[in-house]
Coordinates of C-alpha atoms in Angstrom, one line a residue:
M75 CA 215.3 -6.1 -72.1
A76 CA 211.8 -6.8 -71.1
A77 CA 211.6 -9.0 -74.1
L78 CA 214.7 -10.9 -73.2
D79 CA 213.9 -11.7 -69.6
G80 CA 210.1 -11.9 -69.9
L81 CA 209.7 -9.3 -67.1
P82 CA 207.6 -6.2 -67.4
P83 CA 209.0 -2.6 -67.8
L84 CA 210.2 -1.0 -64.6
R85 CA 207.6 1.7 -64.5
E86 CA 205.0 -1.1 -64.5
V87 CA 206.9 -2.9 -61.8
I88 CA 207.0 0.2 -59.6
A89 CA 203.3 0.9 -60.1
T90 CA 202.3 -2.8 -59.4
H91 CA 204.2 -3.0 -56.2
G92 CA 203.8 0.6 -55.0
I93 CA 207.6 1.3 -54.8
A94 CA 207.7 5.1 -54.9
A95 CA 211.3 6.3 -54.3
K96 CA 211.9 7.4 -50.7
K97 CA 214.2 10.5 -50.1
N98 CA 215.2 9.3 -46.7
L99 CA 216.6 6.1 -48.2
G100 CA 218.6 8.0 -50.8
Q101 CA 216.6 6.4 -53.6
N102 CA 216.6 7.5 -57.2
F103 CA 215.5 4.7 -59.5
L104 CA 217.2 4.2 -63.0
L105 CA 214.3 2.8 -65.2
D106 CA 216.0 2.7 -68.6
L107 CA 217.0 -1.0 -69.0
N108 CA 219.3 -0.1 -71.8
L109 CA 221.3 2.1 -69.4
T110 CA 221.3 -0.5 -66.7
A111 CA 222.7 -3.0 -69.2
K112 CA 225.4 -0.5 -70.2
I113 CA 226.4 -0.1 -66.6
A114 CA 226.6 -3.8 -66.2
R115 CA 228.9 -4.0 -69.2
C116 CA 231.2 -1.4 -67.6
A117 CA 232.0 -4.1 -65.0
G118 CA 233.5 -6.4 -67.7
D119 CA 232.9 -10.1 -68.2
L120 CA 230.7 -11.3 -65.3
S121 CA 230.2 -14.8 -66.5
K122 CA 232.7 -16.3 -64.1
C123 CA 232.0 -13.9 -61.2
D124 CA 229.7 -13.5 -58.2
V125 CA 228.4 -9.9 -58.1
L126 CA 227.4 -7.9 -55.1
E127 CA 224.7 -5.3 -55.7
V128 CA 223.7 -2.9 -52.9
G129 CA 220.4 -1.0 -53.1
P130 CA 218.8 -2.8 -56.1
G131 CA 215.4 -1.1 -55.6
P132 CA 213.0 -2.4 -58.2
G133 CA 215.8 -4.3 -59.9
G134 CA 216.8 -2.4 -63.0
L135 CA 220.5 -2.9 -62.6
T136 CA 219.9 -6.4 -61.2
R137 CA 218.2 -7.4 -64.5
G138 CA 221.1 -5.8 -66.4
L139 CA 223.7 -7.8 -64.5
L140 CA 221.8 -11.1 -64.9
A141 CA 221.1 -10.5 -68.6
E142 CA 224.7 -9.7 -69.2
G143 CA 225.6 -13.1 -67.8
A144 CA 226.6 -12.6 -64.2
R145 CA 227.3 -16.1 -62.6
R146 CA 225.4 -15.1 -59.5
V147 CA 224.1 -11.9 -58.0
L148 CA 223.7 -11.1 -54.3
A149 CA 221.4 -8.1 -53.9
V150 CA 221.2 -6.4 -50.5
E151 CA 218.1 -4.3 -50.2
K152 CA 217.0 -2.5 -47.0
D153 CA 213.5 -1.5 -48.3
A154 CA 211.2 -4.4 -47.9
R155 CA 208.8 -2.9 -50.4
C156 CA 211.2 -3.9 -53.2
L157 CA 211.3 -7.6 -52.2
P158 CA 208.3 -8.8 -54.3
A159 CA 209.8 -7.2 -57.4
L160 CA 213.1 -8.8 -56.8
A161 CA 211.5 -12.1 -56.2
E162 CA 210.0 -12.0 -59.7
I163 CA 213.5 -11.4 -61.1
S164 CA 214.8 -14.3 -59.0
A165 CA 212.1 -16.6 -60.6
A166 CA 213.1 -15.5 -64.1
Y167 CA 216.7 -16.4 -63.4
P168 CA 216.5 -19.6 -61.2
G169 CA 219.5 -20.1 -58.9
R170 CA 221.3 -16.9 -60.0
L171 CA 219.8 -14.2 -57.7
E172 CA 219.8 -14.2 -53.9
V173 CA 218.2 -11.2 -52.1
I174 CA 219.0 -10.2 -48.6
N175 CA 216.7 -7.8 -46.8
A176 CA 219.2 -5.9 -44.7
D177 CA 221.2 -2.7 -44.3
A178 CA 224.5 -3.1 -46.2
L179 CA 226.2 -1.1 -43.4
E180 CA 225.2 -3.6 -40.8
I181 CA 226.2 -6.9 -42.4
D182 CA 229.2 -8.4 -44.3
P183 CA 227.6 -9.4 -47.7
L184 CA 231.0 -10.4 -49.1
A185 CA 230.9 -13.4 -46.7
H186 CA 228.0 -14.8 -48.8
L187 CA 229.9 -14.7 -52.1
T188 CA 232.4 -16.9 -53.8
P189 CA 235.5 -15.3 -55.5
P190 CA 236.0 -13.9 -58.0
I191 CA 233.8 -11.2 -56.8
R192 CA 232.8 -7.9 -58.4
I193 CA 230.7 -5.2 -56.8
V194 CA 228.3 -3.3 -59.1
A195 CA 225.8 -0.9 -57.7
N196 CA 223.8 2.3 -58.1
L197 CA 224.5 3.2 -54.5
P198 CA 222.0 5.1 -52.4
Y199 CA 223.3 8.6 -52.2
N200 CA 223.3 8.7 -48.4
V201 CA 225.6 5.8 -47.9
G202 CA 227.7 5.6 -51.0
T203 CA 230.9 7.2 -49.7
E204 CA 230.9 5.2 -46.5
L205 CA 230.5 1.9 -48.4
L206 CA 233.3 2.8 -50.8
T207 CA 235.6 3.6 -47.8
R208 CA 234.7 0.3 -46.2
W209 CA 235.5 -1.7 -49.3
L210 CA 238.8 0.1 -49.7
T211 CA 239.9 -0.6 -46.1
P212 CA 239.6 -4.4 -45.6
P213 CA 241.8 -6.0 -42.9
A214 CA 244.3 -7.0 -45.6
W215 CA 245.1 -6.1 -49.2
P216 CA 244.4 -7.3 -51.9
P217 CA 240.7 -7.4 -51.0
V218 CA 238.3 -10.3 -51.7
W219 CA 236.7 -8.3 -54.6
D220 CA 238.4 -7.7 -58.0
S221 CA 236.7 -4.5 -59.0
L222 CA 234.0 -1.9 -58.0
T223 CA 231.7 -0.4 -60.6
L224 CA 229.7 2.2 -58.6
M225 CA 227.4 5.0 -59.4
F226 CA 227.7 8.2 -57.3
Q227 CA 226.8 11.8 -57.4
K228 CA 229.1 13.3 -60.1
E229 CA 230.9 15.5 -57.5
V230 CA 231.7 12.4 -55.5
A231 CA 232.9 10.5 -58.6
E232 CA 235.2 13.5 -59.3
R233 CA 236.6 13.4 -55.9
I234 CA 237.6 9.8 -56.4
V235 CA 239.7 10.4 -59.5
A236 CA 240.8 14.0 -58.6
Q237 CA 244.5 15.0 -59.1
P238 CA 246.7 17.2 -56.9
G239 CA 245.9 20.9 -57.2
S240 CA 242.2 20.5 -57.9
K241 CA 239.4 21.5 -55.5
A242 CA 238.1 17.9 -55.5
Y243 CA 241.4 16.4 -54.5
G244 CA 241.4 15.0 -50.9
R245 CA 241.4 11.9 -48.7
L246 CA 239.0 10.0 -50.9
A247 CA 241.2 10.4 -54.0
L248 CA 244.3 9.4 -52.1
L249 CA 242.7 6.3 -50.7
A250 CA 241.1 5.2 -53.9
Q251 CA 244.2 5.8 -56.0
W252 CA 246.6 4.3 -53.6
L253 CA 244.8 1.0 -53.8
T254 CA 243.1 0.9 -57.2
D255 CA 243.0 2.1 -60.8
A256 CA 240.0 4.4 -60.8
R257 CA 238.2 6.1 -63.7
I258 CA 234.9 7.6 -64.6
V259 CA 233.2 5.4 -67.3
M260 CA 229.8 7.0 -67.6
T261 CA 227.9 10.2 -66.7
L262 CA 224.2 10.4 -66.4
P263 CA 221.9 13.4 -66.4
P264 CA 219.2 13.9 -63.7
E265 CA 216.4 13.1 -66.1
A266 CA 217.7 9.5 -66.4
F267 CA 216.3 8.8 -62.9
T268 CA 212.9 8.7 -61.2
P269 CA 212.6 11.0 -59.4
P270 CA 215.2 13.2 -61.0
P271 CA 217.9 14.3 -58.5
K272 CA 219.2 17.8 -58.6
I273 CA 222.6 16.7 -59.7
H274 CA 224.3 14.7 -62.4
S275 CA 225.5 11.2 -61.6
A276 CA 228.6 9.2 -62.7
V277 CA 229.8 5.6 -62.8
V278 CA 233.3 4.9 -61.4
H279 CA 235.1 1.7 -62.2
L280 CA 237.9 0.8 -59.7
T281 CA 240.1 -2.1 -60.3
A282 CA 242.0 -3.4 -57.2
L283 CA 245.8 -3.3 -57.5
P284 CA 247.6 -6.4 -56.4
A285 CA 249.4 -4.2 -53.8
P286 CA 249.2 -0.5 -52.8
R287 CA 250.6 1.7 -55.5
F288 CA 253.4 2.9 -53.1
P289 CA 254.6 1.3 -49.9
A290 CA 253.3 2.9 -46.7
D291 CA 251.9 1.9 -43.3
P292 CA 248.1 2.4 -43.8
K293 CA 247.5 3.8 -40.2
I294 CA 250.3 6.3 -40.6
L295 CA 249.3 7.4 -44.0
N296 CA 245.7 7.8 -43.0
R297 CA 246.8 9.9 -40.0
I298 CA 248.9 12.4 -42.0
V299 CA 246.3 12.6 -44.8
A300 CA 243.5 13.2 -42.3
A301 CA 245.5 15.9 -40.5
G302 CA 246.6 17.6 -43.7
F303 CA 243.1 17.7 -45.3
N304 CA 241.2 18.5 -42.1
Q305 CA 242.9 21.9 -42.4
R306 CA 243.2 22.3 -46.1
R307 CA 244.2 26.0 -46.1
K308 CA 247.0 25.6 -43.6
M309 CA 250.6 24.9 -44.5
L310 CA 251.6 21.3 -43.8
R311 CA 254.1 22.4 -41.1
A312 CA 251.2 23.7 -39.1
S313 CA 248.5 21.1 -40.0
L314 CA 250.9 18.2 -39.3
K315 CA 252.7 19.5 -36.2
S316 CA 250.7 17.3 -33.9
V317 CA 251.5 14.2 -35.9
A318 CA 255.2 13.9 -35.1
P319 CA 257.9 16.1 -33.5
G320 CA 260.2 17.9 -35.9
I321 CA 257.6 17.6 -38.7
E322 CA 259.3 20.4 -40.7
A323 CA 262.5 18.4 -41.1
R324 CA 260.6 15.3 -41.9
L325 CA 258.7 17.1 -44.6
E326 CA 261.8 18.4 -46.2
A327 CA 263.4 14.9 -46.0
A328 CA 260.4 13.6 -47.9
G329 CA 260.9 16.2 -50.6
I330 CA 257.8 18.2 -49.5
A331 CA 258.0 22.0 -48.9
P332 CA 256.8 22.7 -45.3
T333 CA 254.9 25.7 -46.7
A334 CA 252.9 23.5 -49.1
R335 CA 249.3 22.6 -48.5
A336 CA 247.8 19.1 -48.5
E337 CA 245.9 19.6 -51.7
E338 CA 249.2 20.3 -53.6
I339 CA 250.9 17.0 -52.5
S340 CA 251.0 13.9 -54.6
L341 CA 250.1 10.4 -53.3
E342 CA 253.6 9.3 -53.8
A343 CA 255.0 12.2 -51.6
F344 CA 252.5 11.4 -48.8
C345 CA 253.6 7.8 -48.9
R346 CA 257.2 8.8 -48.8
L347 CA 256.5 10.9 -45.7
A348 CA 254.6 8.0 -44.1
R349 CA 257.6 5.7 -44.5
L350 CA 259.8 8.3 -42.9
L351 CA 257.5 8.7 -39.9
A352 CA 257.4 4.9 -39.6
Q353 CA 261.1 4.9 -39.0
G354 CA 260.5 6.8 -35.8

């Protein structure tokens, strides 16, 4: 890709600008431009989309997104050391890259974009789950974004796509699968990164559904799921007893055995229980 965009290899960029990865920022840089282009392609046709990227670092994925034809990229980078490298990319793609030096947890970057919007990011490990949860809980559904293509630690990715009965199944799986079609589209070994993390990574692609997969009040659903998974080993009749009076009868009415545990219950059944509780 260096030949395509006229920019130097990423190792050279890092050396020139002194951008050593910082552990406290959750940074692990992906330097293989063939891999970053492949991740960009996992997001689909970007030619008619604005793209939000969080934590671009020296700009490997940024270059992939632009080279793959993204209409416009908004990159939110907390580390000011990366700004000169990103400015060089902006100069190579006039009018198509805007960089905001900010913490993505403290601003609303989506307000700076024009739909259709896709979010594509190699998320800093220390904020990835929180950002995903925020994007999945906008004030109204469907959200302003069409899809999320995000890199996580592999164990987090597995939690997003987990099914009932598995150790990884929990609140994150239920939230993601209630609102999106989610699948793992790539896995990457530690040696793909600089510095190499101790774990494998995976890219998850989540496509927003036009409406939640099953009807349910979000607040009630979140309350029962939180209570159930906060005490994973307890039977639901015990873990949900503080949620509503007569919970055992409500569980049975929803087709859920009161002796079952949260990790055994399907999304559809949780939504059925939430609807029953909404009736009072």
